[in-house]
Amino acid sequence: MINFIWAEDNEHHIGYKGKLPWYLPNDLKFFKKTTLNKVVVMGRNTFESFPGLLPNRINIVLSRKTDLVETDTLKIVHSIPELNNLLETYSEDIFIIGGATLFSELYVNVNRLYQTKINNTFDGDVVMIPIDYTHWKLIETIPGIIDEKNVYDHEFRIYDKK
Ligand SMILES: NC(=O)c1ccc[n+]([C@@H]2O[C@H](COP(=O)([O-])OP(=O)(O)OC[C@H]3O[C@@H](n4cnc5c(N)ncnc54)[C@H](OP(=O)(O)O)[C@@H]3O)[C@@H](O)[C@H]2O)c1
């Protein structure tokens, strides 16, 4: 199963200056719980937005450059065909975790969407790809809990391809 997982605001912003536009620890927890022990696939920019490898997950990074060094849990691929060949070797669920470039290139392959909708507008310079939701069935909505650390109204939505 190939999944997308991302968070967006009311303007579909997903990134700003190489990072997330917001701080919402509930979303980070949801992301961790959902992707733990799975395979995560990301573009080079998203990889560089993290302090390091995402632990307890196979990390696959797409880059056209050759400077990244592979380890047991970090796989580097240089093209979509190379990525698709590698993904065939895993039985675990695959999570495409961004950014916009990856979502655009891999949209044809995806079966399930995990969208965190943040009901607010932030400065952003990377926007989620347009998605025609008439092709998707909303199967679950989980309200986000607002508290002193999670100040933005948000909900987690899961869609399956119709
Ligand atoms: N809100 C969210 O859920 C979310 C999720 C993910 C990311 N983000 C944010 O989004 C931003 C990054 O997104 P982005 O769209 O700028 O970048 P990105 O998709 O993370 O990475 C783009 C890079 O990936 C590599 N790449 C992409 N397609 C490739 C292909 N077919 N073959 C080989 N390499 C390929 C290239 O790296 P090289 O330049 O090394 O060749 C390219 O420059 C950051 O602000 C991040 O924080 C937000």
Short mmCIF file of C-alpha atoms and ligand atoms in Angstrom, two decimals:
data_model
loop_
_atom_site.label_atom_id
_atom_site.label_comp_id
_atom_site.label_asym_id
_atom_site.label_seq_id
_atom_site.Cartn_x
_atom_site.Cartn_y
_atom_site.Cartn_z
CA MET A 1 0.00 0.00 0.00
CA ILE A 2 1.36 3.43 -0.95
CA ASN A 3 0.31 6.30 1.29
CA PHE A 4 0.81 10.05 1.28
CA ILE A 5 1.10 11.78 4.64
CA TRP A 6 1.28 15.54 5.03
CA ALA A 7 -0.10 18.55 6.91
CA GLU A 8 -1.48 21.64 5.19
CA ASP A 9 -3.08 24.92 6.15
CA ASN A 10 -6.13 26.63 4.65
CA GLU A 11 -4.01 27.89 1.73
CA HIS A 12 -2.54 24.36 1.15
CA HIS A 13 0.85 25.57 2.38
CA ILE A 14 3.11 22.75 3.55
CA GLY A 15 6.53 24.40 3.85
CA TYR A 16 8.26 27.67 4.56
CA LYS A 17 11.98 28.43 4.30
CA GLY A 18 12.85 24.73 4.25
CA LYS A 19 10.80 23.84 7.34
CA LEU A 20 7.20 23.36 8.42
CA PRO A 21 5.31 26.68 8.64
CA TRP A 22 3.89 25.82 12.11
CA TYR A 23 4.69 24.07 15.35
CA LEU A 24 2.05 21.46 16.11
CA PRO A 25 3.41 18.62 18.25
CA ASN A 26 0.15 16.61 17.96
CA ASP A 27 0.77 16.34 14.24
CA LEU A 28 4.36 15.20 14.79
CA LYS A 29 3.02 12.51 17.16
CA PHE A 30 0.41 11.41 14.62
CA PHE A 31 3.10 11.28 11.92
CA LYS A 32 5.38 9.20 14.14
CA LYS A 33 2.65 6.77 15.22
CA THR A 34 1.47 6.29 11.63
CA THR A 35 4.89 5.79 10.01
CA LEU A 36 6.79 3.90 12.74
CA ASN A 37 8.40 0.66 11.48
CA LYS A 38 7.30 1.49 7.94
CA VAL A 39 9.19 2.75 4.89
CA VAL A 40 9.30 6.53 4.45
CA VAL A 41 10.18 8.14 1.11
CA MET A 42 11.20 11.79 0.86
CA GLY A 43 12.86 14.33 -1.38
CA ARG A 44 16.26 15.73 -0.56
CA ASN A 45 14.84 19.03 0.76
CA THR A 46 12.51 17.28 3.18
CA PHE A 47 15.37 15.04 4.35
CA GLU A 48 17.46 18.14 5.04
CA SER A 49 14.61 19.71 7.02
CA PHE A 50 14.99 16.99 9.69
CA PRO A 51 17.76 16.91 12.29
CA GLY A 52 18.69 13.41 11.08
CA LEU A 53 17.27 10.06 10.05
CA LEU A 54 13.73 9.26 11.15
CA PRO A 55 14.36 6.51 13.70
CA ASN A 56 12.80 3.03 13.48
CA ARG A 57 11.87 3.51 9.85
CA ILE A 58 13.58 2.72 6.56
CA ASN A 59 14.40 6.17 5.14
CA ILE A 60 14.53 6.46 1.36
CA VAL A 61 15.74 9.77 -0.07
CA LEU A 62 15.47 10.86 -3.70
CA SER A 63 18.33 13.02 -4.97
CA ARG A 64 20.01 13.54 -8.31
CA LYS A 65 23.28 14.24 -6.51
CA THR A 66 25.75 11.62 -5.35
CA ASP A 67 27.01 13.06 -2.05
CA LEU A 68 24.62 11.26 0.34
CA VAL A 69 25.99 8.11 1.97
CA GLU A 70 23.77 5.07 2.42
CA THR A 71 23.48 3.15 5.70
CA ASP A 72 21.31 0.20 6.78
CA THR A 73 18.34 2.50 7.32
CA LEU A 74 19.12 5.22 4.75
CA LYS A 75 18.67 4.32 1.10
CA ILE A 76 19.42 6.83 -1.65
CA VAL A 77 17.79 6.65 -5.08
CA HIS A 78 18.39 8.93 -8.04
CA SER A 79 15.25 8.52 -10.14
CA ILE A 80 11.61 7.44 -9.94
CA PRO A 81 12.26 4.12 -11.78
CA GLU A 82 15.08 3.35 -9.32
CA LEU A 83 12.72 4.20 -6.46
CA ASN A 84 9.97 1.97 -7.84
CA ASN A 85 12.40 -0.96 -8.15
CA LEU A 86 13.54 -0.50 -4.57
CA LEU A 87 9.97 -0.22 -3.24
CA GLU A 88 9.15 -3.61 -4.76
CA THR A 89 11.62 -5.18 -2.33
CA TYR A 90 9.63 -4.09 0.75
CA SER A 91 6.49 -5.73 2.12
CA GLU A 92 5.88 -2.93 4.65
CA ASP A 93 3.50 -0.04 3.96
CA ILE A 94 5.19 2.80 2.08
CA PHE A 95 4.70 6.40 3.18
CA ILE A 96 5.55 9.22 0.80
CA ILE A 97 6.25 12.05 3.24
CA GLY A 98 6.98 14.91 0.83
CA GLY A 99 7.73 17.47 -0.20
CA ALA A 100 5.61 18.86 -2.99
CA THR A 101 7.98 17.58 -5.69
CA LEU A 102 7.62 14.01 -4.46
CA PHE A 103 3.85 14.26 -4.03
CA SER A 104 3.60 15.49 -7.61
CA GLU A 105 5.83 12.76 -9.06
CA LEU A 106 4.23 9.90 -7.10
CA TYR A 107 0.54 10.88 -7.12
CA VAL A 108 -0.25 8.23 -9.77
CA ASN A 109 0.87 5.47 -7.38
CA VAL A 110 -0.93 6.45 -4.19
CA ASN A 111 -3.81 4.47 -2.61
CA ARG A 112 -4.36 6.28 0.70
CA LEU A 113 -4.01 9.87 1.95
CA TYR A 114 -3.28 10.91 5.53
CA GLN A 115 -3.97 14.62 5.58
CA THR A 116 -3.65 16.83 8.63
CA LYS A 117 -5.80 19.89 8.00
CA ILE A 118 -4.76 22.90 10.06
CA ASN A 119 -7.53 25.46 10.19
CA ASN A 120 -5.29 28.52 9.98
CA THR A 121 -3.15 30.38 7.44
CA PHE A 122 0.63 30.65 7.71
CA ASP A 123 3.41 32.11 5.60
CA GLY A 124 4.37 29.42 3.09
CA ASP A 125 6.55 28.94 0.02
CA VAL A 126 5.77 25.29 -0.74
CA VAL A 127 2.20 24.31 -1.60
CA MET A 128 0.55 20.88 -1.66
CA ILE A 129 -0.31 19.61 -5.13
CA PRO A 130 -3.96 20.03 -6.16
CA ILE A 131 -5.95 16.91 -5.31
CA ASP A 132 -9.36 16.16 -6.84
CA TYR A 133 -11.16 14.76 -3.79
CA THR A 134 -14.04 13.44 -5.91
CA HIS A 135 -11.65 10.52 -6.61
CA TRP A 136 -11.17 9.89 -2.89
CA LYS A 137 -13.46 8.54 -0.15
CA LEU A 138 -13.06 10.03 3.33
CA ILE A 139 -12.86 6.97 5.61
CA GLU A 140 -11.90 8.54 8.95
CA THR A 141 -11.74 11.96 10.60
CA ILE A 142 -9.97 12.34 13.93
CA PRO A 143 -10.36 15.71 15.69
CA GLY A 144 -7.12 17.24 16.96
CA ILE A 145 -7.04 18.22 20.62
CA ILE A 146 -6.21 21.87 21.23
CA ASP A 147 -4.16 22.57 24.36
CA GLU A 148 -1.39 24.93 25.51
CA LYS A 149 1.16 23.26 23.19
CA ASN A 150 -1.22 22.67 20.26
CA VAL A 151 -2.87 26.01 19.72
CA TYR A 152 -4.20 25.56 16.18
CA ASP A 153 -7.54 23.98 15.32
CA HIS A 154 -6.73 20.83 13.32
CA GLU A 155 -8.03 17.43 12.28
CA PHE A 156 -6.61 14.26 10.82
CA ARG A 157 -8.34 12.97 7.68
CA ILE A 158 -7.80 9.62 6.01
CA TYR A 159 -8.94 9.02 2.43
CA ASP A 160 -8.92 5.88 0.30
CA LYS A 161 -8.87 5.97 -3.48
CA LYS A 162 -12.35 5.24 -4.87
N1 LIG B 1 3.68 19.94 5.77
C1 LIG B 1 4.16 18.75 5.44
O1 LIG B 1 3.52 17.73 5.68
C2 LIG B 1 5.48 18.64 4.73
C3 LIG B 1 5.95 17.39 4.33
C4 LIG B 1 7.18 17.32 3.68
C5 LIG B 1 7.91 18.48 3.43
N2 LIG B 1 7.41 19.67 3.84
C6 LIG B 1 8.13 20.91 3.57
O2 LIG B 1 8.26 21.02 2.15
C7 LIG B 1 9.50 21.66 1.83
C8 LIG B 1 10.34 20.76 0.93
O3 LIG B 1 9.60 20.39 -0.22
P1 LIG B 1 10.16 20.56 -1.71
O4 LIG B 1 9.04 20.27 -2.64
O5 LIG B 1 10.88 21.87 -1.77
O6 LIG B 1 11.30 19.46 -1.83
P2 LIG B 1 11.37 17.86 -1.73
O7 LIG B 1 10.29 17.24 -2.57
O8 LIG B 1 11.46 17.44 -0.31
O9 LIG B 1 12.82 17.59 -2.39
C9 LIG B 1 13.09 17.96 -3.72
C10 LIG B 1 14.42 17.33 -4.09
O10 LIG B 1 14.27 15.90 -4.14
C11 LIG B 1 15.09 15.39 -5.18
N3 LIG B 1 14.22 14.82 -6.22
C12 LIG B 1 12.92 15.09 -6.46
N4 LIG B 1 12.49 14.36 -7.51
C13 LIG B 1 13.53 13.62 -7.94
C14 LIG B 1 13.70 12.65 -8.97
N5 LIG B 1 12.70 12.29 -9.79
N6 LIG B 1 14.91 12.09 -9.13
C15 LIG B 1 15.94 12.42 -8.30
N7 LIG B 1 15.83 13.32 -7.30
C16 LIG B 1 14.64 13.90 -7.11
C17 LIG B 1 15.91 16.56 -5.72
O11 LIG B 1 17.04 16.62 -4.85
P3 LIG B 1 18.53 17.09 -5.31
O12 LIG B 1 18.43 18.59 -5.39
O13 LIG B 1 19.44 16.60 -4.23
O14 LIG B 1 18.79 16.44 -6.63
C18 LIG B 1 14.97 17.73 -5.45
O15 LIG B 1 15.63 18.97 -5.43
C19 LIG B 1 10.15 21.97 3.17
O16 LIG B 1 9.75 23.28 3.57
C20 LIG B 1 9.52 20.94 4.10
O17 LIG B 1 9.55 21.34 5.46
C21 LIG B 1 6.22 19.77 4.48
#
